[in-house]
PDB file of N, CA and C in Angstrom:
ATOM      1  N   UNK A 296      76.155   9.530  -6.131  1.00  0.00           N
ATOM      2  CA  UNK A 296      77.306   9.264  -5.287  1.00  0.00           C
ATOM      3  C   UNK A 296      76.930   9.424  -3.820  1.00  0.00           C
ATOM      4  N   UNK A 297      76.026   8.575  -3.633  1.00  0.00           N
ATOM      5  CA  UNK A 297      75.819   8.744  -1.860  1.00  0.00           C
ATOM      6  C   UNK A 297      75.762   7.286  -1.479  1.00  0.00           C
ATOM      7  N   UNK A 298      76.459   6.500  -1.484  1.00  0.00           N
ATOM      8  CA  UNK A 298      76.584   5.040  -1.541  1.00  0.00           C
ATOM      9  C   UNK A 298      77.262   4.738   0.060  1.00  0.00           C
ATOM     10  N   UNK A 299      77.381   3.431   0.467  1.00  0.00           N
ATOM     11  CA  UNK A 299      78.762   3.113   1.310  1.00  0.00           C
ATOM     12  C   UNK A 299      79.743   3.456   1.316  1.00  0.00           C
ATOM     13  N   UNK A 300      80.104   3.478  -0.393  1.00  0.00           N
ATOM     14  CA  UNK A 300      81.505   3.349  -0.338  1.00  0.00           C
ATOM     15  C   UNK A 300      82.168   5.118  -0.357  1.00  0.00           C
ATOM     16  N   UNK A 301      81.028   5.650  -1.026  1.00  0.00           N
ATOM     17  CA  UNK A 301      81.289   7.411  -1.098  1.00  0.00           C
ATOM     18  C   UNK A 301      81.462   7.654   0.735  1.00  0.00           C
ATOM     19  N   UNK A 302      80.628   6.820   1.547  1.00  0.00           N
ATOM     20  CA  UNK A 302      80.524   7.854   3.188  1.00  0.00           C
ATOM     21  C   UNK A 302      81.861   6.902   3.926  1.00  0.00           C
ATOM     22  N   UNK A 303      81.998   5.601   3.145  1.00  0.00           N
ATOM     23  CA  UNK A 303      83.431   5.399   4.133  1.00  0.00           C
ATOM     24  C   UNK A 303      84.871   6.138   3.840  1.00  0.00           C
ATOM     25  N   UNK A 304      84.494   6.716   2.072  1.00  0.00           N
ATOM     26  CA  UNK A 304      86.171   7.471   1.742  1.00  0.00           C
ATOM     27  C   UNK A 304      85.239   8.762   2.675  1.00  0.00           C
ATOM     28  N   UNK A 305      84.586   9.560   2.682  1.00  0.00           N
ATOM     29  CA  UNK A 305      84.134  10.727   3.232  1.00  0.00           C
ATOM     30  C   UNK A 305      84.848  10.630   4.668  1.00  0.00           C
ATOM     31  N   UNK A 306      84.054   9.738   5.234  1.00  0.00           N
ATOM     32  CA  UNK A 306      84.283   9.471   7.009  1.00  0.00           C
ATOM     33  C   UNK A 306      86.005   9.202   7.247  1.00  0.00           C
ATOM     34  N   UNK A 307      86.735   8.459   6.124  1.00  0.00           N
ATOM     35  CA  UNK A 307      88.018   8.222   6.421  1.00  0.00           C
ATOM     36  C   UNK A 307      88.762   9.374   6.231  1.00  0.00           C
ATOM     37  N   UNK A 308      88.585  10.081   5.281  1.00  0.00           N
ATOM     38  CA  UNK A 308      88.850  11.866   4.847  1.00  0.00           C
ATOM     39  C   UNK A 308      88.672  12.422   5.864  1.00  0.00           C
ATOM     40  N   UNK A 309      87.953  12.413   6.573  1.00  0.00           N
ATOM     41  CA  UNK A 309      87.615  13.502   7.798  1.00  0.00           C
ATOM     42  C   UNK A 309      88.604  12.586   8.980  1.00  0.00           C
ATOM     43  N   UNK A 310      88.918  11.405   9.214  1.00  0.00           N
ATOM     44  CA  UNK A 310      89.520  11.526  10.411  1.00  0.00           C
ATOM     45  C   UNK A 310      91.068  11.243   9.984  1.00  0.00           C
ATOM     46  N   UNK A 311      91.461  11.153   8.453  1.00  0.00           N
ATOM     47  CA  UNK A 311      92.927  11.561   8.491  1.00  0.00           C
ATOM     48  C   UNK A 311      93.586  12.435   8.294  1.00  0.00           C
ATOM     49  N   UNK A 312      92.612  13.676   8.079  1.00  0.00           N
ATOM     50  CA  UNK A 312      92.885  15.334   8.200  1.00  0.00           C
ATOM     51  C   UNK A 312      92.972  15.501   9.555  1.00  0.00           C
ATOM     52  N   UNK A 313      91.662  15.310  10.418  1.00  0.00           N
ATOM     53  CA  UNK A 313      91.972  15.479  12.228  1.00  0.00           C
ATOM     54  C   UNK A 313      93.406  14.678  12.500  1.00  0.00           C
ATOM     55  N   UNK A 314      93.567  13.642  12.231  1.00  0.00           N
ATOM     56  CA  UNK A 314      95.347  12.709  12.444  1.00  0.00           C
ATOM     57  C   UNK A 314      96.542  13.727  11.940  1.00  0.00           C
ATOM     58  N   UNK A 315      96.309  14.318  10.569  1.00  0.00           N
ATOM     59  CA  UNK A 315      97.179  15.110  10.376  1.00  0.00           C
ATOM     60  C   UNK A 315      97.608  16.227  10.858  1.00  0.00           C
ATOM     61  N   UNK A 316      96.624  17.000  11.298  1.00  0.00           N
ATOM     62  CA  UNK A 316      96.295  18.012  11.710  1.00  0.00           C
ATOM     63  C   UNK A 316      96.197  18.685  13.404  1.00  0.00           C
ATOM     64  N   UNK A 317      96.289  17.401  13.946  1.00  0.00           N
ATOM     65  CA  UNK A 317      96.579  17.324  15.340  1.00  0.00           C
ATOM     66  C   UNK A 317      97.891  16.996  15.528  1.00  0.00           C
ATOM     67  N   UNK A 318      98.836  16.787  15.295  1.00  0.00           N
ATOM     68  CA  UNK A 318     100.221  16.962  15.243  1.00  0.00           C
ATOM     69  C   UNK A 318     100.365  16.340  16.340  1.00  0.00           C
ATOM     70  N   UNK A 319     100.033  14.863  16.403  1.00  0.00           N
ATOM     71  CA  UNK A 319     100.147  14.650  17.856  1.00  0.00           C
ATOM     72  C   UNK A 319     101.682  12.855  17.556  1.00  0.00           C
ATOM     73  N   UNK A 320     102.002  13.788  16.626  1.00  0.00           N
ATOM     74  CA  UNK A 320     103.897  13.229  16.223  1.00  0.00           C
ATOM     75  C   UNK A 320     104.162  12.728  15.283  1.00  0.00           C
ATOM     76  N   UNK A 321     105.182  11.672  14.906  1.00  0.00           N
ATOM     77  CA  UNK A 321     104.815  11.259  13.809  1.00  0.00           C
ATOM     78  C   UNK A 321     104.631   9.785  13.294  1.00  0.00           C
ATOM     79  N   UNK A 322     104.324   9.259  14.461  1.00  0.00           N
ATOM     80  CA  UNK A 322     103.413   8.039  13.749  1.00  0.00           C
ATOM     81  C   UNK A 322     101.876   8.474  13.846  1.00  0.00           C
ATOM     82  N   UNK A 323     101.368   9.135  14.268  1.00  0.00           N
ATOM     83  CA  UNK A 323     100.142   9.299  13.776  1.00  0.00           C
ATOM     84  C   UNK A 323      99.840  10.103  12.524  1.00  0.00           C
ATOM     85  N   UNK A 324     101.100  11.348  12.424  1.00  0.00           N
ATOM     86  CA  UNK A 324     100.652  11.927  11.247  1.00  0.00           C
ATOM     87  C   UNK A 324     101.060  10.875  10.102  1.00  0.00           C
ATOM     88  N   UNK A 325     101.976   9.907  10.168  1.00  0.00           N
ATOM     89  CA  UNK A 325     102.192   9.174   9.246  1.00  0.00           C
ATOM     90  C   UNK A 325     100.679   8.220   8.636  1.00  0.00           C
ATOM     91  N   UNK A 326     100.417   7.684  10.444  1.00  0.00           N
ATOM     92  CA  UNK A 326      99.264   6.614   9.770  1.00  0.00           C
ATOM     93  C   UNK A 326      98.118   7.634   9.401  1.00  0.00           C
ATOM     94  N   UNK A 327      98.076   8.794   9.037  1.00  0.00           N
ATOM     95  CA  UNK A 327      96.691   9.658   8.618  1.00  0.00           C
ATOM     96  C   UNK A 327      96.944   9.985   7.295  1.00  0.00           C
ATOM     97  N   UNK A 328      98.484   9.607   6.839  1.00  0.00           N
ATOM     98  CA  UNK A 328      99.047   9.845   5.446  1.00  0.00           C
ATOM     99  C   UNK A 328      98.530   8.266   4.384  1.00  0.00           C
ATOM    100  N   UNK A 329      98.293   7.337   5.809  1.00  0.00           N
ATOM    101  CA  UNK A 329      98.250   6.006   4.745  1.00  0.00           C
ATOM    102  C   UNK A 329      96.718   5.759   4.790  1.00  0.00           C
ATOM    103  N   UNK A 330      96.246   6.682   5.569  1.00  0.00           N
ATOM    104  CA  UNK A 330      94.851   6.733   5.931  1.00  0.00           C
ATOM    105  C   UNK A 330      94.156   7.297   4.124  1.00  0.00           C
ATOM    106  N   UNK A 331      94.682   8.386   4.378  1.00  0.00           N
ATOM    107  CA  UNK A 331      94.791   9.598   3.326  1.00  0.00           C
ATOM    108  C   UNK A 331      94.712   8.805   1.572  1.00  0.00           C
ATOM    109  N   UNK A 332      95.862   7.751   1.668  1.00  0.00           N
ATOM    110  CA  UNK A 332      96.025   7.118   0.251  1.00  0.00           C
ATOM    111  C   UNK A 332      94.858   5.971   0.196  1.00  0.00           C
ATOM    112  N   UNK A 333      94.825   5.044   1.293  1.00  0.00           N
ATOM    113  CA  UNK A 333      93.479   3.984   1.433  1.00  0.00           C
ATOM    114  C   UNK A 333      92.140   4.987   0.654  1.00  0.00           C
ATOM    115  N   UNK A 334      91.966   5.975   1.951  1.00  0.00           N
ATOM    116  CA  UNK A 334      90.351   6.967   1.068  1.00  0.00           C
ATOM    117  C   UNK A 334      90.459   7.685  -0.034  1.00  0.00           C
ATOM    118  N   UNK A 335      91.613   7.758  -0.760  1.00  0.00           N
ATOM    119  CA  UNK A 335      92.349   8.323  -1.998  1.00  0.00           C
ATOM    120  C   UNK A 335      91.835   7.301  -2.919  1.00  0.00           C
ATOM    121  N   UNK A 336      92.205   6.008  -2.907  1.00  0.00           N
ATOM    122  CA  UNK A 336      91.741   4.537  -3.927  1.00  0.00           C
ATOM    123  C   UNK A 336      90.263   4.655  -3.795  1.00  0.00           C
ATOM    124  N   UNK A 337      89.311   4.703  -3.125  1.00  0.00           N
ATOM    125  CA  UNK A 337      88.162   4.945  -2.917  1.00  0.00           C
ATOM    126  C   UNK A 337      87.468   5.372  -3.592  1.00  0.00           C
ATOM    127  N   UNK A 338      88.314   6.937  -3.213  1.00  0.00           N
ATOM    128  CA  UNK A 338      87.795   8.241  -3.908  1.00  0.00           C
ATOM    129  C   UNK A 338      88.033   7.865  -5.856  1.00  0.00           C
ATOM    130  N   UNK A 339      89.370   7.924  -6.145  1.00  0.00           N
ATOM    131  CA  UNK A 339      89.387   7.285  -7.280  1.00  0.00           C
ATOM    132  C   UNK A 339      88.354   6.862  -7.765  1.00  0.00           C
ATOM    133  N   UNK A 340      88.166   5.426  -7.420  1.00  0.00           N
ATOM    134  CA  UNK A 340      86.924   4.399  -7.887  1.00  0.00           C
ATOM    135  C   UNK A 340      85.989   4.741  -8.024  1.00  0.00           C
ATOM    136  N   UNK A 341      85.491   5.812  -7.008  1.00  0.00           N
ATOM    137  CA  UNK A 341      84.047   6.809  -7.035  1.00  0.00           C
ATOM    138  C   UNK A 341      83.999   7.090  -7.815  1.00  0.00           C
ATOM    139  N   UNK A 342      84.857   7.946  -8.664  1.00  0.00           N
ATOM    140  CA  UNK A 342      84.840   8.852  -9.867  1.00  0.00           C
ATOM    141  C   UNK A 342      84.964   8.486 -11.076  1.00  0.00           C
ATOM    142  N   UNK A 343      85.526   7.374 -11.223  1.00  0.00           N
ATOM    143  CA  UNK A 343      85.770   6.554 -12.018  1.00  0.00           C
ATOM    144  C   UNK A 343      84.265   5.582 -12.396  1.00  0.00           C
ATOM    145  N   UNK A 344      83.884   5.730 -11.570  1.00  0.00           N
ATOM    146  CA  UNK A 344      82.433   4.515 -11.873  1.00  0.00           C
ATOM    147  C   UNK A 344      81.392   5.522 -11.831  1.00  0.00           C
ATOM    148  N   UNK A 345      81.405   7.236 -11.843  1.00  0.00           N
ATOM    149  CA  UNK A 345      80.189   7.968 -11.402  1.00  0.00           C
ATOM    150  C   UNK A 345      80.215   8.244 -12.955  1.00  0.00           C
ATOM    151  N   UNK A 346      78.810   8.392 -13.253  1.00  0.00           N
ATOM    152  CA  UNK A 346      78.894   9.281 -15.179  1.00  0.00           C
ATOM    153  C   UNK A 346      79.538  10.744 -15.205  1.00  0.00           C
ATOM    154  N   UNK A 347      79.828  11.764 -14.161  1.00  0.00           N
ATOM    155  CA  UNK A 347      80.454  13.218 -13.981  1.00  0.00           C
ATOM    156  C   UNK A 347      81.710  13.035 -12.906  1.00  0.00           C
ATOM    157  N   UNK A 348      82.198  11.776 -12.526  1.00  0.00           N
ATOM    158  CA  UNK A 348      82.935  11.805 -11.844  1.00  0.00           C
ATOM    159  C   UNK A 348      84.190  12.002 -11.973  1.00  0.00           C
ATOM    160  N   UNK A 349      85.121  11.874 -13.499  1.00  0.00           N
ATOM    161  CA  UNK A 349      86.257  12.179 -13.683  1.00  0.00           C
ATOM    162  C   UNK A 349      87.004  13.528 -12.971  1.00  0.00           C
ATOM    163  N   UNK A 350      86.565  14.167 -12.553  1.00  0.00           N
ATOM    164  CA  UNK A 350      87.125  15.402 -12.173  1.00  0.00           C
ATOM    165  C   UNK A 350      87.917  14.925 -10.300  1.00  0.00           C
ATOM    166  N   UNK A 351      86.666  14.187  -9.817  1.00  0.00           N
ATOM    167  CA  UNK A 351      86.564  13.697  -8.981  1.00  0.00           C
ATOM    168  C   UNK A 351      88.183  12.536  -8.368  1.00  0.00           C
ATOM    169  N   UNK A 352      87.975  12.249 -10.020  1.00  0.00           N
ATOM    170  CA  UNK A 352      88.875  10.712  -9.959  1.00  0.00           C
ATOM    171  C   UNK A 352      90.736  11.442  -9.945  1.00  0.00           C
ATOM    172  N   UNK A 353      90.484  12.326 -11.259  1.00  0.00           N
ATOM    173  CA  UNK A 353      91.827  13.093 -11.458  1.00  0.00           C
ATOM    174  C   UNK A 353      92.585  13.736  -9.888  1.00  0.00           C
ATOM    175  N   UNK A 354      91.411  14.465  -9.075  1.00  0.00           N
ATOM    176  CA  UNK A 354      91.592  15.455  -8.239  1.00  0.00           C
ATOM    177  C   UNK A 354      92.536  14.296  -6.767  1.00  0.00           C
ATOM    178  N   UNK A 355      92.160  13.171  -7.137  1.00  0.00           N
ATOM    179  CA  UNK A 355      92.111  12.141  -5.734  1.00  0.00           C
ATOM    180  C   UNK A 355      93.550  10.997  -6.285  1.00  0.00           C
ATOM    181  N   UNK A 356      93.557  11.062  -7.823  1.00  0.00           N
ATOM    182  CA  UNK A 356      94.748  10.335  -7.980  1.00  0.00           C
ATOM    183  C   UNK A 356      95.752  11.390  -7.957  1.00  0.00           C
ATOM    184  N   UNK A 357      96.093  12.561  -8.131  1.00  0.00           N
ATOM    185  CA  UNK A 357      96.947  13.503  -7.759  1.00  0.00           C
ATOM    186  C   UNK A 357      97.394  12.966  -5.866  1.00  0.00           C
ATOM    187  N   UNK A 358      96.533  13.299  -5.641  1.00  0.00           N
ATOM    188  CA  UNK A 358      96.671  13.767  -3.702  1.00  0.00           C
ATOM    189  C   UNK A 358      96.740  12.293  -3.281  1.00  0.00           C
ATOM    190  N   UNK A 359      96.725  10.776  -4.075  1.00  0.00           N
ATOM    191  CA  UNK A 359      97.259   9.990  -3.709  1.00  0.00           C
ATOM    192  C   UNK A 359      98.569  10.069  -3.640  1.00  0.00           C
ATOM    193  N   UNK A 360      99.377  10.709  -4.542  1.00  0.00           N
ATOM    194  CA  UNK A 360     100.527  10.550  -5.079  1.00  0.00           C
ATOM    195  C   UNK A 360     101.279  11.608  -3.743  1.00  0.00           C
ATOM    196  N   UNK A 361     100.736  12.680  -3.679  1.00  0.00           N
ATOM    197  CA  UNK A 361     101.093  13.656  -2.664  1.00  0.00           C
ATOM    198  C   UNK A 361     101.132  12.646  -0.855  1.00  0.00           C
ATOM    199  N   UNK A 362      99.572  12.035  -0.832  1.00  0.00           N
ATOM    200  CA  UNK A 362      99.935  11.538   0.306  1.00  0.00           C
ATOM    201  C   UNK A 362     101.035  10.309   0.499  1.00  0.00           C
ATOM    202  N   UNK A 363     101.008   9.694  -0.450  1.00  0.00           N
ATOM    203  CA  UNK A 363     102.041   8.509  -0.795  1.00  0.00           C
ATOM    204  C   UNK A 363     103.686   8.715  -0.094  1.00  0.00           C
ATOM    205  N   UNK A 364     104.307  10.407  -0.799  1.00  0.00           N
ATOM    206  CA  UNK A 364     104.605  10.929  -0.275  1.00  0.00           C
ATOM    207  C   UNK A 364     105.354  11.263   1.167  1.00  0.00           C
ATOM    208  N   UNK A 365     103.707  11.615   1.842  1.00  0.00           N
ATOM    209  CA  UNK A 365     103.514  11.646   3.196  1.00  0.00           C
ATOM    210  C   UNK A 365     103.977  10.409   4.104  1.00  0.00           C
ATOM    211  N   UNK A 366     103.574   9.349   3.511  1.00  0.00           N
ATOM    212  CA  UNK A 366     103.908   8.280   3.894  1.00  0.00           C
ATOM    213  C   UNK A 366     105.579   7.944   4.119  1.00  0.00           C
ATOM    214  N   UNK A 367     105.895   8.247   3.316  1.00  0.00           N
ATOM    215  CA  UNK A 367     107.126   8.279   3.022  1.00  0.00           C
ATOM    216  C   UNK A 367     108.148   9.009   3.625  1.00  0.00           C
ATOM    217  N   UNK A 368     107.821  10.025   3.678  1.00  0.00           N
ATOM    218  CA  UNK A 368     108.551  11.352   4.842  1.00  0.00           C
ATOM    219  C   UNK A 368     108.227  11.116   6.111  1.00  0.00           C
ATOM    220  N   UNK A 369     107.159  10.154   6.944  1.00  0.00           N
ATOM    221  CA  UNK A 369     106.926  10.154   7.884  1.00  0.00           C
ATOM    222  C   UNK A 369     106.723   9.103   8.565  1.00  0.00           C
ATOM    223  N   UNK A 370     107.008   8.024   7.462  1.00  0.00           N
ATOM    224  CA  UNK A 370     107.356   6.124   7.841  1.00  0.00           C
ATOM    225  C   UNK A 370     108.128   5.593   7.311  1.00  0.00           C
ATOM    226  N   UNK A 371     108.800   5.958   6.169  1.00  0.00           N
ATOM    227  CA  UNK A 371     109.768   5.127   5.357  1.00  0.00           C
ATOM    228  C   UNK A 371     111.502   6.201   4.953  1.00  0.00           C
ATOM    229  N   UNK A 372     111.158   7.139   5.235  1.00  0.00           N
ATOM    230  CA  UNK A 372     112.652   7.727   4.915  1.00  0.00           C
ATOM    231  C   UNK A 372     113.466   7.609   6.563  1.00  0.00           C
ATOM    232  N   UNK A 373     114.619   6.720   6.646  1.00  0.00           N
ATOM    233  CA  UNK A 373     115.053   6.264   7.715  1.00  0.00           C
ATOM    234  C   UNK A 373     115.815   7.417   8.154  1.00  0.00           C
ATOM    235  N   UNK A 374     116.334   8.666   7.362  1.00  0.00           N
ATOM    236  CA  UNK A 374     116.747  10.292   7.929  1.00  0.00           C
ATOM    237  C   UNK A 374     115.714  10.689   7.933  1.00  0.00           C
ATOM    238  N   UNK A 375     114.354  11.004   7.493  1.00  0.00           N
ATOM    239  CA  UNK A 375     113.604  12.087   8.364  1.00  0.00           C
ATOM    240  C   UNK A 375     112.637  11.528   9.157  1.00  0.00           C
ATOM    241  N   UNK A 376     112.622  10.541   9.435  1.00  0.00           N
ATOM    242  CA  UNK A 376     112.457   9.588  10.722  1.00  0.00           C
ATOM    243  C   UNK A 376     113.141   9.975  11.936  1.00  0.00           C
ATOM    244  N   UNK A 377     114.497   9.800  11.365  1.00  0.00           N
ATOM    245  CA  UNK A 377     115.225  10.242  12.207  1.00  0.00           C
ATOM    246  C   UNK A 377     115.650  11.100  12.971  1.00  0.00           C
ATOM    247  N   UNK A 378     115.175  12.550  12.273  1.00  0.00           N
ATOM    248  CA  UNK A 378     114.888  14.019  12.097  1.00  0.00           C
ATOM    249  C   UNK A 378     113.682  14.014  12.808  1.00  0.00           C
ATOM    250  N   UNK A 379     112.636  13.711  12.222  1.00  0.00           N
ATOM    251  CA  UNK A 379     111.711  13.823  13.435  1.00  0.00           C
ATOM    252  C   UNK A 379     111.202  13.609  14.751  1.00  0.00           C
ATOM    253  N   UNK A 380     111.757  12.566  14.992  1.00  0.00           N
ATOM    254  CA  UNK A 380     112.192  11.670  16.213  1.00  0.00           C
ATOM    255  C   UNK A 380     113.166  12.691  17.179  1.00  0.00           C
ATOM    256  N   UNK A 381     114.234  13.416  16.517  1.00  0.00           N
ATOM    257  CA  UNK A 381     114.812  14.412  17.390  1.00  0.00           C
ATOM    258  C   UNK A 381     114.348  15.487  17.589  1.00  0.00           C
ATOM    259  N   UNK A 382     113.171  16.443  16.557  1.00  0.00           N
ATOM    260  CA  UNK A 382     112.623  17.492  16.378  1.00  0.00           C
ATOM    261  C   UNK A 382     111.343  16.921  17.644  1.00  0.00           C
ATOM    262  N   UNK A 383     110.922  15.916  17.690  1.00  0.00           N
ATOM    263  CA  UNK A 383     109.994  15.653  18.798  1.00  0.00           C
ATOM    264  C   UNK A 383     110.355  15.316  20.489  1.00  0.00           C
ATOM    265  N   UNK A 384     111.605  14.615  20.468  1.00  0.00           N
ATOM    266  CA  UNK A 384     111.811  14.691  22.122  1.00  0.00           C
ATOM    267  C   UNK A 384     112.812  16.241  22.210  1.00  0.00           C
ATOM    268  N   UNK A 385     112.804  17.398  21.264  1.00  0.00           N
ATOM    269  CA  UNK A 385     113.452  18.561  21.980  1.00  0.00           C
ATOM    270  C   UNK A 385     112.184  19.358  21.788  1.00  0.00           C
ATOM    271  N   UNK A 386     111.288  19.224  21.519  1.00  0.00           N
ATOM    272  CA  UNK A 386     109.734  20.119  21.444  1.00  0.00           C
ATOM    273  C   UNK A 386     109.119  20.705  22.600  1.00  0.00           C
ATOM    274  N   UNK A 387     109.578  19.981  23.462  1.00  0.00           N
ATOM    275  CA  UNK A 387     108.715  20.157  25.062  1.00  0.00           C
ATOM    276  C   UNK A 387     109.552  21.665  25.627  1.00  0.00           C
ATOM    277  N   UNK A 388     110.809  21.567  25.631  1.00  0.00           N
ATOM    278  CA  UNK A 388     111.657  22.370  26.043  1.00  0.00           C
ATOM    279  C   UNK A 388     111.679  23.562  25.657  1.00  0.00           C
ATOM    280  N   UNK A 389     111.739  23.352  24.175  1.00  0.00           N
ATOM    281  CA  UNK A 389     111.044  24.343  23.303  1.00  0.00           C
ATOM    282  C   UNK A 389     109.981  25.334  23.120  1.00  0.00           C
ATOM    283  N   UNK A 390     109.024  24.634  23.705  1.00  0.00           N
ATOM    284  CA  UNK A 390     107.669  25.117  23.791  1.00  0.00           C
ATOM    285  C   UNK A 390     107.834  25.727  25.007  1.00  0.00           C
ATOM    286  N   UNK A 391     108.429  24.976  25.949  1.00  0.00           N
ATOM    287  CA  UNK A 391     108.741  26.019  26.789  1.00  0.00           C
ATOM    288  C   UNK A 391     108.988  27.563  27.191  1.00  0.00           C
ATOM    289  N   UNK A 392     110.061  27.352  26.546  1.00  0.00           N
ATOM    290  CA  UNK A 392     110.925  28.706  26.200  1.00  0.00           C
ATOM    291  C   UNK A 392     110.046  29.542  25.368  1.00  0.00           C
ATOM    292  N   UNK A 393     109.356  29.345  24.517  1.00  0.00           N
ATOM    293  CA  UNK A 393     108.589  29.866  23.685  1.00  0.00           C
ATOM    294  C   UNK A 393     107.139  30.509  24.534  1.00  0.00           C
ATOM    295  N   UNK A 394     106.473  29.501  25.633  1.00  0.00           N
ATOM    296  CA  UNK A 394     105.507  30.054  26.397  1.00  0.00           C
ATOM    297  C   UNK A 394     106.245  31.521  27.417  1.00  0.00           C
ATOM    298  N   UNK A 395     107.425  30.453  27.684  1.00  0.00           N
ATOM    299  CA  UNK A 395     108.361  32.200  28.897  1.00  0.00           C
ATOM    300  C   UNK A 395     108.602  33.433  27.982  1.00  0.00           C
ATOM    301  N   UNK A 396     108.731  33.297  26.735  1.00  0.00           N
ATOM    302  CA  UNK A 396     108.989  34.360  25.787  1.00  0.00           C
ATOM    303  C   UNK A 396     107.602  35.308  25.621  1.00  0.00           C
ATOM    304  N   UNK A 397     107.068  34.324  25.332  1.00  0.00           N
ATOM    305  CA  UNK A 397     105.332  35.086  25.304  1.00  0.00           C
ATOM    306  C   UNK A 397     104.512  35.716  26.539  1.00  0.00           C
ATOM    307  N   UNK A 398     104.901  35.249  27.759  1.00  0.00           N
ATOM    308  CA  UNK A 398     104.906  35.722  28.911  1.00  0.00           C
ATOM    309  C   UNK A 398     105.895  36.453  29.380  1.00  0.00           C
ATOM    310  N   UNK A 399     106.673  36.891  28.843  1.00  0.00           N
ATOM    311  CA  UNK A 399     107.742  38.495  29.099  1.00  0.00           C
ATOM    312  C   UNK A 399     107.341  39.515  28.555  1.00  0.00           C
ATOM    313  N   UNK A 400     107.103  39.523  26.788  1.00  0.00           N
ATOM    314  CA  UNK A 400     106.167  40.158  26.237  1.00  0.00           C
ATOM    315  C   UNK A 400     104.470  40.470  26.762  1.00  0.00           C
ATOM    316  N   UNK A 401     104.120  39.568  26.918  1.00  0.00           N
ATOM    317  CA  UNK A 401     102.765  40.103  27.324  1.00  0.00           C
ATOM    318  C   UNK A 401     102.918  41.217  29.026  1.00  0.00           C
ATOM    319  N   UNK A 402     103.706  40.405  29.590  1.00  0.00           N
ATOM    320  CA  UNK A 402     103.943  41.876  31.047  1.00  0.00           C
ATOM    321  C   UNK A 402     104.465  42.757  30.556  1.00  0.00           C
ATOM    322  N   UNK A 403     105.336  42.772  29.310  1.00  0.00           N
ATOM    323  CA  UNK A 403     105.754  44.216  28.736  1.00  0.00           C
ATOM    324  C   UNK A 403     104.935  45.204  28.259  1.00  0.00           C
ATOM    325  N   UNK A 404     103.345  44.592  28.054  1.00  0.00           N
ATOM    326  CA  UNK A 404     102.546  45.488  26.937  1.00  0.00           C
ATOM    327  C   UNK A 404     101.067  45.496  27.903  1.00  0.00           C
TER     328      UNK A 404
END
């Protein structure tokens, strides 16, 4: 399993965890969710065509289903779209208040 197709699900794995994981809103965490299911089919196929790969195949059609999901909560459900969309333009303000909070405490101690 060290082929093309093993280092493009690898390489796509690694940059839709950084997409997810950088929280940088939610169309990106969304497209790192469809990222996630694309290198998921991949992964599948890997395992599926390797002679020890079933474990491989099981572990990746699960976490398709999970990112599928993802997709879903973060591109296709038109309320938590909607939800997030408001949880993101009141964040700034937020964070705000949250940095002045942490800076009262820290001159306290």
């Amino acid at each position: 399993m060290d082929g093309p197709l093993e280092w493009t699900a690898a390489i796509g794995t690694i940059i839709a965890a950084a997409m997810v994981a950088s929280d940088l809103g939610r169309k990106v965490t969304g497209a790192g969710f469809v990222l996630f299911s694309i290198v998921a089919v991949l992964w599948v196929y890997a395992g599926l065509t390797a002679p020890d790969g079933m474990p491989l195949a099981v572990q990746n059609g699960i976490l398709l289903l999970v990112n599928l999901f993802g997709v879903y909560r973060f591109l296709l459900s038109r309320r938590n779209v909607a939800i997030i969309n408001r949880m993101e333009r009141a964040a700034p303000g937020i964070e705000e208040q949250v940095d002045d909070i942490l800076e009262r405490e820290e001159r306290r101690h």
